[in-house]
Coordinates of C-alpha atoms and ligand atoms in Angstrom, one line a residue:
X3 CA -2.3 9.5 -20.8
X4 CA -4.8 9.0 -18.1
X5 CA -4.3 7.2 -14.8
X6 CA -6.6 6.2 -12.0
X7 CA -4.5 5.9 -8.9
X8 CA -6.3 4.1 -6.1
X9 CA -5.7 3.6 -2.4
X10 CA -7.6 2.4 0.7
X11 CA -8.8 5.9 1.9
X12 CA -9.2 7.1 5.5
X13 CA -11.7 9.3 7.3
X14 CA -10.8 13.0 7.4
X15 CA -12.6 13.6 10.8
X16 CA -13.7 11.5 13.8
X17 CA -17.4 11.7 12.8
X18 CA -16.6 10.1 9.5
X19 CA -15.2 6.9 11.1
X20 CA -18.7 5.3 11.4
X21 CA -19.7 5.6 7.7
X22 CA -16.2 4.7 6.6
X23 CA -16.2 1.5 8.7
X24 CA -19.7 0.7 7.4
X25 CA -18.4 1.0 3.9
X26 CA -15.5 -1.4 4.7
X27 CA -18.1 -3.8 6.1
X28 CA -20.1 -3.6 2.8
X29 CA -22.9 -1.6 4.3
X30 CA -23.2 -3.4 7.6
X31 CA -23.0 -0.9 10.5
X32 CA -20.3 -1.9 13.0
X33 CA -21.4 -2.6 16.6
X34 CA -20.9 0.2 19.2
X35 CA -18.0 -1.8 20.6
X36 CA -16.2 -2.2 17.3
X37 CA -16.8 1.4 16.4
X38 CA -15.4 2.6 19.8
X39 CA -12.4 0.4 19.4
X40 CA -11.6 1.8 15.9
X41 CA -12.2 5.4 17.0
X42 CA -9.7 4.8 19.9
X43 CA -7.1 3.5 17.4
X44 CA -7.4 6.7 15.4
X45 CA -7.3 8.8 18.5
X46 CA -4.1 6.9 19.6
X47 CA -2.2 7.8 16.4
X48 CA -3.6 11.4 16.2
X49 CA -4.5 11.1 12.5
X50 CA -3.9 8.8 9.6
X51 CA -2.0 10.7 6.8
X52 CA -3.1 8.2 4.1
X53 CA -5.3 10.6 2.1
X54 CA -2.6 13.3 2.0
X55 CA 0.0 10.8 1.0
X56 CA -2.2 9.3 -1.8
X57 CA -2.8 12.8 -3.1
X58 CA 0.9 13.7 -3.0
X59 CA 1.6 10.4 -4.9
X60 CA -0.9 11.4 -7.6
X61 CA 0.5 15.0 -7.9
X62 CA 4.1 13.7 -8.2
X63 CA 3.2 10.9 -10.6
X64 CA 1.4 13.4 -12.8
X65 CA 4.4 15.8 -12.7
X66 CA 6.8 12.9 -13.5
X67 CA 4.7 11.6 -16.4
X68 CA 4.5 15.1 -17.9
X69 CA 8.2 15.7 -17.5
X70 CA 10.5 14.8 -20.4
X71 CA 14.1 14.8 -19.3
X72 CA 16.2 13.6 -22.2
X73 CA 20.0 13.6 -21.7
X74 CA 21.6 17.0 -22.3
X75 CA 22.9 16.6 -25.9
X76 CA 19.7 15.1 -27.1
X77 CA 17.8 18.0 -25.7
X78 CA 20.0 20.4 -27.8
X79 CA 19.2 18.5 -30.9
X80 CA 15.6 17.6 -30.1
X81 CA 12.4 19.6 -30.6
X82 CA 11.8 22.5 -28.3
X83 CA 9.9 22.8 -26.0
X84 CA 10.3 19.1 -25.1
X85 CA 7.1 17.2 -25.0
X86 CA 6.2 14.1 -23.0
X87 CA 6.2 11.2 -25.4
X88 CA 2.7 10.1 -24.5
X89 CA 1.0 13.5 -24.4
X90 CA -0.2 15.4 -21.4
X91 CA -0.9 13.0 -18.4
X92 CA -3.7 13.4 -15.9
X93 CA -3.8 11.3 -12.7
X94 CA -7.1 10.9 -10.8
X95 CA -7.4 9.7 -7.3
X96 CA -10.0 7.2 -6.1
X97 CA -10.2 5.6 -2.7
X98 CA -11.7 2.3 -1.9
X99 CA -13.6 3.3 1.2
X100 CA -13.8 7.1 1.5
X101 CA -13.7 10.3 -0.6
X102 CA -12.8 10.9 -3.4
X103 CA -14.3 7.4 -3.9
X104 CA -13.5 5.2 -6.9
X105 CA -17.0 6.0 -8.2
X106 CA -16.4 9.7 -7.9
X107 CA -13.1 9.5 -9.7
X108 CA -14.4 7.4 -12.6
X109 CA -17.3 9.8 -13.0
X110 CA -14.9 12.8 -13.1
X111 CA -12.7 11.0 -15.7
X112 CA -15.7 10.4 -17.9
X113 CA -16.9 14.0 -17.5
X114 CA -13.4 15.2 -18.6
X115 CA -13.7 13.1 -21.7
X116 CA -11.3 10.3 -20.7
X117 CA -12.0 7.1 -22.6
X118 CA -8.8 5.2 -22.0
X119 CA -6.8 4.9 -18.7
X120 CA -4.4 2.9 -16.7
X121 CA -5.8 1.6 -13.3
X122 CA -3.2 1.0 -10.6
X123 CA -3.5 0.5 -6.8
X124 CA -0.9 1.9 -4.4
X125 CA -0.3 -1.6 -3.0
X126 CA 2.1 -4.0 -4.7
X127 CA 0.3 -7.3 -4.2
X128 CA -2.8 -8.7 -5.8
X129 CA -5.4 -10.2 -3.5
X130 CA -9.1 -11.2 -3.9
X131 CA -9.6 -9.0 -0.8
X132 CA -7.7 -6.0 -2.2
X133 CA -7.1 -5.4 -5.9
X134 CA -10.1 -7.6 -6.9
X135 CA -12.3 -5.4 -4.8
X136 CA -10.9 -2.2 -6.2
X137 CA -11.7 -3.7 -9.6
X138 CA -15.2 -4.5 -8.6
X139 CA -15.7 -0.8 -7.6
X140 CA -14.3 0.4 -10.9
X141 CA -16.6 -2.0 -12.8
X142 CA -19.7 -0.9 -10.9
X143 CA -18.9 2.7 -11.5
X144 CA -18.5 2.0 -15.2
X145 CA -22.0 0.6 -15.3
X146 CA -23.4 4.0 -14.5
X147 CA -21.7 5.8 -17.4
X148 CA -23.2 6.4 -20.9
X149 CA -19.9 5.4 -22.6
X150 CA -17.2 3.0 -21.4
X151 CA -13.7 3.9 -20.2
X152 CA -11.2 1.3 -21.4
X153 CA -9.1 0.6 -18.3
X154 CA -5.8 -1.3 -18.6
X155 CA -5.0 -2.8 -15.1
X156 CA -1.7 -3.0 -13.4
X157 CA -2.7 -5.8 -11.0
X158 CA 0.5 -6.3 -9.0
X159 CA 4.2 -5.3 -9.0
X160 CA 5.7 -7.4 -6.2
X161 CA 9.0 -8.0 -8.0
X162 CA 9.5 -4.6 -9.7
X163 CA 13.3 -3.9 -9.4
X164 CA 12.7 -0.3 -8.5
X165 CA 10.3 -1.3 -5.7
X166 CA 12.7 -3.8 -4.3
X167 CA 15.5 -1.2 -4.4
X168 CA 13.3 1.4 -2.7
X169 CA 12.4 -1.0 0.1
X170 CA 16.0 -2.3 0.4
X171 CA 17.3 1.3 0.7
X172 CA 15.0 2.0 3.7
X173 CA 15.8 -1.3 5.4
X174 CA 19.4 -0.6 5.0
X175 CA 18.9 2.6 7.1
X176 CA 17.6 0.3 9.9
X177 CA 20.5 -2.1 9.5
X178 CA 22.9 0.8 10.2
X179 CA 21.1 1.2 13.5
X180 CA 21.3 -2.4 14.6
X181 CA 23.8 -3.3 17.3
X182 CA 24.4 -6.7 15.7
X183 CA 23.0 -7.0 12.2
X184 CA 24.4 -10.5 11.7
X185 CA 22.3 -11.8 14.7
X186 CA 19.1 -9.8 14.1
X187 CA 15.8 -11.1 12.8
X188 CA 14.4 -9.4 9.6
X189 CA 10.6 -9.4 9.4
X190 CA 8.6 -8.3 6.4
X191 CA 4.9 -7.7 7.0
X192 CA 1.8 -7.3 4.9
X193 CA -1.9 -6.8 5.8
X194 CA -3.5 -10.1 6.7
X195 CA -6.4 -11.5 4.6
X196 CA -9.1 -14.1 5.6
X197 CA -7.8 -17.6 5.1
X198 CA -10.9 -18.3 2.9
X199 CA -9.3 -16.2 0.2
X200 CA -6.0 -18.1 0.4
X201 CA -8.0 -21.4 0.1
X202 CA -9.5 -20.1 -3.1
X203 CA -6.0 -19.8 -4.6
X204 CA -5.3 -16.1 -3.9
X205 CA -1.7 -15.4 -5.1
X206 CA -1.2 -12.8 -2.3
X207 CA 0.9 -14.8 0.2
X208 CA 3.2 -16.0 -2.7
X209 CA 3.6 -12.4 -3.9
X210 CA 4.4 -11.1 -0.4
X211 CA 7.0 -13.9 0.0
X212 CA 8.5 -12.9 -3.4
X213 CA 8.9 -9.3 -2.4
X214 CA 10.5 -10.3 0.9
X215 CA 12.8 -12.8 -0.7
X216 CA 14.0 -10.2 -3.3
X217 CA 14.7 -7.6 -0.7
X218 CA 16.6 -10.1 1.5
X219 CA 18.6 -11.2 -1.5
X220 CA 19.5 -7.7 -2.5
X221 CA 20.8 -6.9 1.0
X222 CA 22.3 -10.4 1.5
X223 CA 20.4 -10.9 4.7
X224 CA 21.4 -14.0 6.6
X225 CA 17.7 -14.9 7.1
X226 CA 14.2 -13.4 6.9
X227 CA 10.6 -14.0 8.1
X228 CA 7.2 -13.0 6.7
X229 CA 4.5 -12.0 9.1
X230 CA 1.0 -10.7 8.7
X231 CA -0.5 -7.8 10.6
X232 CA -3.8 -6.0 11.2
X233 CA -6.1 -9.0 10.9
X234 CA -9.7 -7.8 10.8
X235 CA -12.1 -7.9 13.7
X236 CA -14.1 -10.8 12.3
X237 CA -14.7 -14.3 13.6
X238 CA -13.2 -16.1 10.6
X239 CA -9.5 -17.3 10.6
X240 CA -7.0 -14.9 9.1
X241 CA -3.6 -15.5 7.4
X242 CA -0.7 -15.7 9.8
X243 CA 1.6 -15.7 11.5
X244 CA 0.6 -12.5 13.2
X245 CA 3.5 -10.2 13.8
X246 CA 2.9 -10.2 17.6
X247 CA 2.9 -14.0 17.6
X248 CA 6.1 -14.1 15.5
X249 CA 7.8 -11.7 17.9
X250 CA 7.1 -14.1 20.8
X251 CA 8.6 -17.0 18.7
X252 CA 11.7 -14.9 17.8
X253 CA 12.2 -14.1 21.5
X254 CA 12.0 -17.8 22.4
X255 CA 14.6 -18.5 19.6
X256 CA 17.0 -16.1 21.3
X257 CA 16.8 -13.0 19.1
X258 CA 17.4 -9.6 20.7
X259 CA 16.9 -7.3 17.8
X260 CA 14.2 -7.2 15.1
X261 CA 14.1 -5.1 12.0
X262 CA 10.6 -4.8 10.7
X263 CA 9.5 -3.6 7.2
X264 CA 5.9 -3.3 6.1
X265 CA 6.1 -4.3 2.4
X266 CA 2.3 -4.7 1.8
X267 CA 1.7 -1.0 1.9
X268 CA 3.8 1.8 0.5
X269 CA 2.2 4.5 2.7
X270 CA 2.1 5.4 6.4
X271 CA -1.4 5.0 7.9
X272 CA -3.4 3.5 10.8
X273 CA -2.1 0.0 10.2
X274 CA 1.5 1.2 10.3
X275 CA 1.3 3.8 13.1
X276 CA -1.0 1.8 15.3
X277 CA -0.5 -1.9 14.6
X278 CA 3.3 -1.7 14.2
X279 CA 4.5 1.4 16.0
X280 CA 2.2 1.1 19.0
X281 CA 1.0 -2.5 19.3
X282 CA 3.9 -4.5 17.9
X283 CA 6.3 -2.1 19.6
X284 CA 4.5 -2.7 22.9
X285 CA 4.8 -6.5 22.4
X286 CA 8.5 -6.2 21.6
X287 CA 9.1 -4.0 24.7
X288 CA 7.2 -6.5 26.9
X289 CA 9.4 -9.3 25.5
X290 CA 12.6 -7.3 25.9
X291 CA 13.2 -7.2 22.1
X292 CA 14.6 -4.2 20.3
X293 CA 12.3 -3.5 17.4
X294 CA 13.2 -1.0 14.6
X295 CA 10.8 -0.3 11.7
X296 CA 11.9 0.8 8.3
X297 CA 10.3 4.1 7.2
X298 CA 7.6 3.9 4.5
X299 CA 7.9 4.8 0.8
X300 CA 5.1 7.3 0.9
X301 CA 5.3 9.8 -1.9
X302 CA 9.1 9.6 -2.2
X303 CA 10.5 9.9 -5.7
X304 CA 11.9 6.4 -5.9
X305 CA 8.4 4.9 -5.4
X306 CA 6.8 7.4 -7.8
X307 CA 9.3 6.4 -10.4
X308 CA 8.1 2.8 -10.0
X309 CA 4.5 3.9 -10.5
X310 CA 5.5 5.9 -13.6
X311 CA 7.4 2.9 -15.0
X312 CA 4.4 0.6 -14.5
X313 CA 1.9 3.1 -15.9
X314 CA 4.0 3.8 -19.0
X315 CA 4.5 0.0 -19.7
X316 CA 0.7 -0.5 -19.4
X317 CA -0.4 2.5 -21.5
X318 CA -1.6 1.1 -24.8
X319 CA 0.4 2.5 -27.7
Ligands
FEC421 O1 -5.2 4.7 7.7 C1 -6.3 4.3 7.5 O2 -7.3 4.8 8.0 C2 -6.6 3.1 6.6 C3 -5.7 2.0 6.9 C4 -6.0 0.7 6.2 C5 -5.3 0.2 5.1 C6 -5.8 -1.1 4.8 C7 -5.3 -1.9 3.8 C8 -5.7 -3.2 3.6 N1 -6.8 -3.8 4.1 C9 -6.9 -5.1 3.6 C10 -7.8 -6.0 3.9 C11 -8.9 -5.9 4.8 C12 -9.9 -6.8 5.0 C13 -10.8 -6.3 6.0 C14 -10.2 -5.0 6.4 C15 -10.7 -4.2 7.4 C16 -10.1 -2.9 7.8 C17 -10.7 -2.1 8.8 C18 -9.9 -0.9 8.8 C19 -8.9 -1.1 7.8 N2 -9.0 -2.3 7.2 FE1 -7.9 -3.1 5.7 N3 -6.8 -1.4 5.7 C20 -6.9 -0.3 6.5 C21 -7.9 -0.2 7.5 N4 -9.0 -4.8 5.7 C22 -10.0 0.3 9.7 C23 -11.9 -2.3 9.7 C24 -11.6 -2.6 11.1 C25 -10.7 -3.8 11.2 O3 -11.2 -4.9 10.9 O4 -9.6 -3.6 11.6 C26 -12.1 -6.9 6.6 C27 -13.2 -6.3 5.9 C28 -14.5 -6.9 6.4 O5 -14.9 -6.7 7.5 O6 -15.2 -7.6 5.5 C29 -10.1 -8.1 4.3 C30 -5.8 -5.3 2.7 C31 -5.0 -4.1 2.6 C32 -3.8 -3.8 1.8 C33 -4.1 -3.4 0.4 C34 -4.7 -2.0 0.3 O7 -4.0 -1.1 0.8 O8 -5.7 -1.9 -0.3 C35 -5.5 -6.6 1.9 C36 -4.2 0.9 4.3

Protein backbone atom coordinates (compact mmCIF):
# COMPACT_ATOMS: atom_id res chain seq x y z
CA UNK A 1 0.00 0.00 0.00
CA UNK A 2 1.31 3.44 -0.94
CA UNK A 3 0.14 6.77 0.36
CA UNK A 4 0.85 10.35 -0.60
CA UNK A 5 0.14 12.46 2.50
CA UNK A 6 -0.03 16.16 1.70
CA UNK A 7 -0.07 19.36 3.74
CA UNK A 8 0.48 23.08 3.17
CA UNK A 9 4.20 23.26 3.98
CA UNK A 10 6.10 26.05 5.71
CA UNK A 11 9.54 27.66 5.28
CA UNK A 12 12.31 26.07 7.35
CA UNK A 13 14.30 29.32 7.66
CA UNK A 14 13.62 33.09 7.40
CA UNK A 15 15.36 33.37 4.01
CA UNK A 16 12.90 30.83 2.60
CA UNK A 17 9.85 33.01 3.35
CA UNK A 18 10.14 34.95 0.08
CA UNK A 19 10.22 31.98 -2.35
CA UNK A 20 7.55 30.24 -0.27
CA UNK A 21 5.26 33.26 -0.43
CA UNK A 22 5.97 33.58 -4.18
CA UNK A 23 4.86 29.97 -4.64
CA UNK A 24 1.62 30.64 -2.71
CA UNK A 25 1.02 33.56 -5.08
CA UNK A 26 1.53 31.27 -8.10
CA UNK A 27 4.89 32.75 -8.99
CA UNK A 28 4.10 36.42 -8.38
CA UNK A 29 6.67 37.91 -6.01
CA UNK A 30 5.02 39.64 -3.00
CA UNK A 31 5.62 43.35 -2.43
CA UNK A 32 8.25 44.34 0.17
CA UNK A 33 5.42 45.38 2.48
CA UNK A 34 3.60 42.03 2.26
CA UNK A 35 6.87 40.12 2.66
CA UNK A 36 7.84 42.13 5.73
CA UNK A 37 4.43 41.57 7.26
CA UNK A 38 4.60 37.78 6.76
CA UNK A 39 8.20 37.62 8.06
CA UNK A 40 7.05 39.49 11.17
CA UNK A 41 4.24 37.00 11.72
CA UNK A 42 6.74 34.10 11.65
CA UNK A 43 9.06 36.07 13.94
CA UNK A 44 6.20 36.62 16.39
CA UNK A 45 5.47 32.88 16.75
CA UNK A 46 9.15 31.87 16.71
CA UNK A 47 8.66 29.05 14.20
CA UNK A 48 5.88 27.14 12.50
CA UNK A 49 6.06 23.43 13.43
CA UNK A 50 3.97 22.39 10.41
CA UNK A 51 6.66 20.45 8.51
CA UNK A 52 7.72 18.51 11.61
CA UNK A 53 4.09 17.68 12.43
CA UNK A 54 3.37 16.54 8.85
CA UNK A 55 6.45 14.32 8.92
CA UNK A 56 5.42 12.88 12.30
CA UNK A 57 1.94 12.18 10.91
CA UNK A 58 3.48 10.32 7.96
CA UNK A 59 5.82 8.25 10.12
CA UNK A 60 3.01 7.28 12.50
CA UNK A 61 0.58 6.56 9.68
CA UNK A 62 3.12 4.28 8.02
CA UNK A 63 3.76 2.48 11.32
CA UNK A 64 0.05 2.03 11.95
CA UNK A 65 -0.63 0.77 8.43
CA UNK A 66 2.13 -1.80 8.82
CA UNK A 67 0.99 -2.95 12.22
CA UNK A 68 -1.38 -5.81 12.45
CA UNK A 69 -2.89 -6.07 15.89
CA UNK A 70 -5.42 -8.88 15.86
CA UNK A 71 -7.18 -9.74 19.12
CA UNK A 72 -5.11 -12.02 21.35
CA UNK A 73 -6.79 -15.40 20.65
CA UNK A 74 -6.75 -14.85 16.87
CA UNK A 75 -3.06 -14.09 17.11
CA UNK A 76 -2.46 -17.49 18.71
CA UNK A 77 -4.30 -19.22 15.90
CA UNK A 78 -3.19 -17.04 13.02
CA UNK A 79 -0.04 -17.13 10.90
CA UNK A 80 3.18 -16.02 12.52
CA UNK A 81 4.73 -13.50 12.15
CA UNK A 82 1.54 -11.48 11.64
CA UNK A 83 1.46 -9.57 8.38
CA UNK A 84 -0.41 -6.39 7.51
CA UNK A 85 -3.41 -7.43 5.37
CA UNK A 86 -2.49 -5.03 2.58
CA UNK A 87 1.24 -5.69 2.42
CA UNK A 88 3.98 -3.31 3.46
CA UNK A 89 2.86 0.32 3.42
CA UNK A 90 4.93 3.35 2.48
CA UNK A 91 3.81 6.89 3.21
CA UNK A 92 5.34 9.76 1.21
CA UNK A 93 5.07 13.42 2.20
CA UNK A 94 4.43 16.19 -0.32
CA UNK A 95 3.80 19.81 0.65
CA UNK A 96 1.79 22.25 -1.43
CA UNK A 97 4.11 25.23 -1.15
CA UNK A 98 7.52 24.07 0.11
CA UNK A 99 9.82 21.04 0.34
CA UNK A 100 9.44 18.16 -0.03
CA UNK A 101 7.08 19.45 -2.70
CA UNK A 102 4.24 17.42 -4.15
CA UNK A 103 6.25 17.16 -7.38
CA UNK A 104 9.31 15.84 -5.50
CA UNK A 105 7.18 13.30 -3.64
CA UNK A 106 5.46 12.03 -6.80
CA UNK A 107 8.84 11.71 -8.55
CA UNK A 108 10.25 9.75 -5.58
CA UNK A 109 7.22 7.44 -5.61
CA UNK A 110 7.73 6.75 -9.29
CA UNK A 111 11.43 6.08 -8.79
CA UNK A 112 10.54 3.56 -6.05
CA UNK A 113 8.31 1.72 -8.49
CA UNK A 114 4.99 2.91 -7.06
CA UNK A 115 2.20 2.61 -9.64
CA UNK A 116 -0.87 2.80 -7.34
CA UNK A 117 -1.39 5.05 -4.33
CA UNK A 118 -3.91 6.79 -2.14
CA UNK A 119 -3.71 10.60 -2.11
CA UNK A 120 -4.91 12.37 1.03
CA UNK A 121 -4.54 15.90 2.41
CA UNK A 122 -4.12 16.57 6.12
CA UNK A 123 -7.16 18.90 6.01
CA UNK A 124 -10.69 17.51 6.32
CA UNK A 125 -12.62 19.83 3.99
CA UNK A 126 -12.65 20.00 0.21
CA UNK A 127 -12.24 23.40 -1.40
CA UNK A 128 -11.48 24.65 -4.89
CA UNK A 129 -8.78 26.69 -3.09
CA UNK A 130 -7.29 23.76 -1.19
CA UNK A 131 -7.77 20.10 -2.20
CA UNK A 132 -8.44 20.99 -5.86
CA UNK A 133 -5.10 22.84 -5.93
CA UNK A 134 -3.27 19.91 -4.30
CA UNK A 135 -4.79 17.76 -7.03
CA UNK A 136 -3.59 20.13 -9.76
CA UNK A 137 -0.05 19.83 -8.37
CA UNK A 138 -0.23 16.02 -8.37
CA UNK A 139 -1.62 16.03 -11.92
CA UNK A 140 1.10 18.30 -13.24
CA UNK A 141 3.77 16.13 -11.55
CA UNK A 142 2.26 13.05 -13.22
CA UNK A 143 2.68 14.68 -16.63
CA UNK A 144 6.48 14.61 -16.19
CA UNK A 145 6.63 10.83 -15.58
CA UNK A 146 7.22 8.13 -18.20
CA UNK A 147 4.51 5.87 -16.66
CA UNK A 148 1.44 6.96 -14.70
CA UNK A 149 0.73 6.44 -11.01
CA UNK A 150 -2.89 5.57 -10.39
CA UNK A 151 -3.97 7.82 -7.50
CA UNK A 152 -7.19 7.17 -5.58
CA UNK A 153 -8.20 10.40 -3.86
CA UNK A 154 -9.67 10.94 -0.41
CA UNK A 155 -11.12 14.38 -1.09
CA UNK A 156 -12.76 15.18 2.25
CA UNK A 157 -13.61 13.60 5.56
CA UNK A 158 -15.55 16.31 7.38
CA UNK A 159 -17.96 13.87 9.08
CA UNK A 160 -15.65 10.93 9.87
CA UNK A 161 -16.79 9.70 13.32
CA UNK A 162 -13.19 9.31 14.51
CA UNK A 163 -12.39 12.89 13.47
CA UNK A 164 -15.49 14.22 15.23
CA UNK A 165 -14.61 12.24 18.38
CA UNK A 166 -11.00 13.51 18.30
CA UNK A 167 -12.10 17.14 18.00
CA UNK A 168 -14.81 16.67 20.65
CA UNK A 169 -12.28 15.18 23.09
CA UNK A 170 -10.10 18.28 22.82
CA UNK A 171 -12.99 20.70 23.07
CA UNK A 172 -14.14 18.86 26.17
CA UNK A 173 -10.79 19.73 27.80
CA UNK A 174 -11.63 23.40 27.21
CA UNK A 175 -15.15 22.95 28.59
CA UNK A 176 -13.63 21.67 31.87
CA UNK A 177 -11.79 25.00 32.15
CA UNK A 178 -14.79 27.26 31.48
CA UNK A 179 -16.26 29.06 34.46
CA UNK A 180 -19.77 28.75 33.05
CA UNK A 181 -20.02 26.25 30.17
CA UNK A 182 -23.78 26.74 29.85
CA UNK A 183 -23.34 30.43 29.07
CA UNK A 184 -20.18 30.28 26.94
CA UNK A 185 -19.98 30.73 23.17
CA UNK A 186 -18.53 27.85 21.13
CA UNK A 187 -16.77 28.90 17.94
CA UNK A 188 -15.42 26.55 15.28
CA UNK A 189 -13.00 28.05 12.78
CA UNK A 190 -11.54 27.19 9.39
CA UNK A 191 -9.26 29.02 6.98
CA UNK A 192 -11.20 31.56 4.93
CA UNK A 193 -11.36 31.24 1.14
CA UNK A 194 -12.17 33.91 -1.48
CA UNK A 195 -15.92 34.36 -1.91
CA UNK A 196 -15.48 33.80 -5.65
CA UNK A 197 -14.90 30.08 -4.91
CA UNK A 198 -18.08 29.89 -2.82
CA UNK A 199 -20.00 31.51 -5.68
CA UNK A 200 -18.73 28.72 -7.96
CA UNK A 201 -20.44 26.19 -5.67
CA UNK A 202 -17.47 25.22 -3.46
CA UNK A 203 -18.76 22.69 -0.87
CA UNK A 204 -16.23 24.02 1.68
CA UNK A 205 -18.52 26.15 3.90
CA UNK A 206 -21.13 23.38 3.98
CA UNK A 207 -18.53 20.82 5.00
CA UNK A 208 -17.09 23.10 7.70
CA UNK A 209 -20.63 23.64 9.08
CA UNK A 210 -21.15 19.85 9.09
CA UNK A 211 -18.01 19.22 11.16
CA UNK A 212 -19.04 21.95 13.60
CA UNK A 213 -22.59 20.65 13.86
CA UNK A 214 -21.45 17.07 14.56
CA UNK A 215 -18.98 18.11 17.28
CA UNK A 216 -21.64 20.33 18.86
CA UNK A 217 -24.12 17.45 18.76
CA UNK A 218 -21.64 14.98 20.26
CA UNK A 219 -20.97 17.31 23.18
CA UNK A 220 -24.61 18.47 23.45
CA UNK A 221 -23.48 22.10 23.22
CA UNK A 222 -26.29 24.57 23.84
CA UNK A 223 -25.26 26.59 20.73
CA UNK A 224 -22.34 27.05 18.35
CA UNK A 225 -20.93 29.48 15.77
CA UNK A 226 -18.73 29.04 12.72
CA UNK A 227 -16.15 31.71 11.90
CA UNK A 228 -13.39 32.00 9.32
CA UNK A 229 -9.83 33.07 9.98
CA UNK A 230 -6.63 34.00 8.20
CA UNK A 231 -8.24 35.65 5.14
CA UNK A 232 -5.50 36.33 2.58
CA UNK A 233 -3.92 39.72 1.97
CA UNK A 234 -5.70 40.20 -1.37
CA UNK A 235 -8.23 42.87 -2.43
CA UNK A 236 -11.06 40.40 -3.22
CA UNK A 237 -13.80 39.62 -0.64
CA UNK A 238 -13.19 36.55 1.57
CA UNK A 239 -15.64 34.20 3.28
CA UNK A 240 -16.74 35.38 6.74
CA UNK A 241 -17.56 36.10 9.43
CA UNK A 242 -13.97 36.70 10.42
CA UNK A 243 -13.19 35.36 13.90
CA UNK A 244 -12.28 38.85 15.20
CA UNK A 245 -15.52 40.30 13.87
CA UNK A 246 -17.49 37.46 15.48
CA UNK A 247 -15.77 38.06 18.83
CA UNK A 248 -17.06 41.67 18.75
CA UNK A 249 -20.60 40.46 18.00
CA UNK A 250 -20.40 37.89 20.81
CA UNK A 251 -19.31 40.59 23.25
CA UNK A 252 -22.24 42.78 22.19
CA UNK A 253 -24.55 39.82 22.76
CA UNK A 254 -23.31 39.57 26.35
CA UNK A 255 -20.97 36.57 26.23
CA UNK A 256 -18.07 36.52 28.67
CA UNK A 257 -16.29 33.30 27.70
CA UNK A 258 -15.51 31.84 24.27
CA UNK A 259 -14.25 28.35 23.48
CA UNK A 260 -12.52 28.30 20.09
CA UNK A 261 -11.61 25.23 18.07
CA UNK A 262 -9.86 25.32 14.69
CA UNK A 263 -11.51 22.46 12.79
CA UNK A 264 -10.18 23.38 9.34
CA UNK A 265 -6.66 22.28 10.09
CA UNK A 266 -5.50 19.33 12.17
CA UNK A 267 -2.02 20.76 12.87
CA UNK A 268 -0.51 23.70 14.73
CA UNK A 269 1.11 26.27 12.47
CA UNK A 270 1.28 29.98 11.67
CA UNK A 271 -2.47 30.39 11.24
CA UNK A 272 -3.15 28.78 14.64
CA UNK A 273 -0.30 30.32 16.63
CA UNK A 274 -0.52 33.80 15.09
CA UNK A 275 -4.11 34.32 13.92
CA UNK A 276 -5.75 32.61 16.89
CA UNK A 277 -3.28 32.63 19.79
CA UNK A 278 -1.94 36.15 19.20
CA UNK A 279 -4.40 38.10 17.05
CA UNK A 280 -7.79 36.71 18.10
CA UNK A 281 -6.57 36.45 21.70
CA UNK A 282 -5.61 40.17 21.59
CA UNK A 283 -9.06 41.05 20.23
CA UNK A 284 -10.68 39.02 23.01
CA UNK A 285 -8.53 40.68 25.66
CA UNK A 286 -9.37 44.14 24.30
CA UNK A 287 -13.07 43.23 24.49
CA UNK A 288 -12.77 41.72 27.96
CA UNK A 289 -13.70 38.24 26.71
CA UNK A 290 -12.09 35.08 28.10
CA UNK A 291 -10.95 33.04 25.07
CA UNK A 292 -9.76 29.45 25.40
CA UNK A 293 -8.54 27.48 22.36
CA UNK A 294 -8.77 23.71 22.05
CA UNK A 295 -5.42 22.06 21.33
CA UNK A 296 -4.82 20.71 17.84
CA UNK A 297 -4.87 17.09 16.67
CA UNK A 298 -1.29 17.21 15.34
CA UNK A 299 0.21 13.72 15.07
CA UNK A 300 -1.83 12.27 17.94
CA UNK A 301 -2.85 8.66 17.55
CA UNK A 302 -6.60 9.33 17.35
CA UNK A 303 -6.10 11.50 14.24
CA UNK A 304 -3.62 9.04 12.70
CA UNK A 305 -6.20 6.30 13.20
CA UNK A 306 -8.66 8.43 11.16
CA UNK A 307 -6.11 8.76 8.33
CA UNK A 308 -5.46 5.00 8.46
CA UNK A 309 -9.15 4.28 8.25
CA UNK A 310 -9.63 6.58 5.25
CA UNK A 311 -6.60 5.25 3.41
CA UNK A 312 -7.57 1.61 3.95
CA UNK A 313 -11.12 2.28 2.77
CA UNK A 314 -9.81 3.97 -0.39
CA UNK A 315 -7.09 1.40 -1.23
CA UNK A 316 -8.24 -0.56 -4.26
CA UNK A 317 -8.56 -4.27 -3.43
O1 LIG B 1 2.61 27.44 9.16
C1 LIG B 1 2.74 27.83 8.00
O2 LIG B 1 3.74 28.43 7.62
C2 LIG B 1 1.67 27.58 6.97
C3 LIG B 1 0.31 27.95 7.47
C4 LIG B 1 -0.81 27.89 6.44
C5 LIG B 1 -1.76 26.92 6.34
C6 LIG B 1 -2.70 27.33 5.34
C7 LIG B 1 -3.81 26.62 5.00
C8 LIG B 1 -4.78 27.00 4.11
N1 LIG B 1 -4.70 28.09 3.27
C9 LIG B 1 -5.83 28.14 2.51
C10 LIG B 1 -6.14 29.07 1.53
C11 LIG B 1 -5.32 30.13 1.17
C12 LIG B 1 -5.57 31.03 0.07
C13 LIG B 1 -4.55 31.96 0.05
C14 LIG B 1 -3.68 31.65 1.15
C15 LIG B 1 -2.53 32.37 1.48
C16 LIG B 1 -1.66 32.04 2.52
C17 LIG B 1 -0.46 32.79 2.86
C18 LIG B 1 0.15 32.13 3.92
C19 LIG B 1 -0.68 30.97 4.23
N2 LIG B 1 -1.75 30.96 3.37
FE1 LIG B 1 -3.22 29.52 3.29
N3 LIG B 1 -2.31 28.56 4.84
C20 LIG B 1 -1.15 28.91 5.48
C21 LIG B 1 -0.40 30.06 5.22
N4 LIG B 1 -4.15 30.52 1.80
C22 LIG B 1 1.43 32.50 4.64
C23 LIG B 1 0.06 34.05 2.15
C24 LIG B 1 -0.06 35.26 3.02
C25 LIG B 1 -1.48 35.57 3.34
O3 LIG B 1 -2.24 35.85 2.40
O4 LIG B 1 -1.80 35.46 4.54
C26 LIG B 1 -4.37 33.13 -0.96
C27 LIG B 1 -3.43 32.71 -2.04
C28 LIG B 1 -3.26 33.78 -3.10
O5 LIG B 1 -2.68 34.83 -2.77
O6 LIG B 1 -3.71 33.52 -4.22
C29 LIG B 1 -6.75 30.94 -0.89
C30 LIG B 1 -6.70 27.04 2.88
C31 LIG B 1 -6.06 26.32 3.88
C32 LIG B 1 -6.56 25.06 4.63
C33 LIG B 1 -6.29 23.81 3.85
C34 LIG B 1 -4.83 23.40 3.85
O7 LIG B 1 -4.23 23.27 4.94
O8 LIG B 1 -4.31 23.21 2.75
C35 LIG B 1 -8.08 26.74 2.30
C36 LIG B 1 -1.81 25.63 7.10
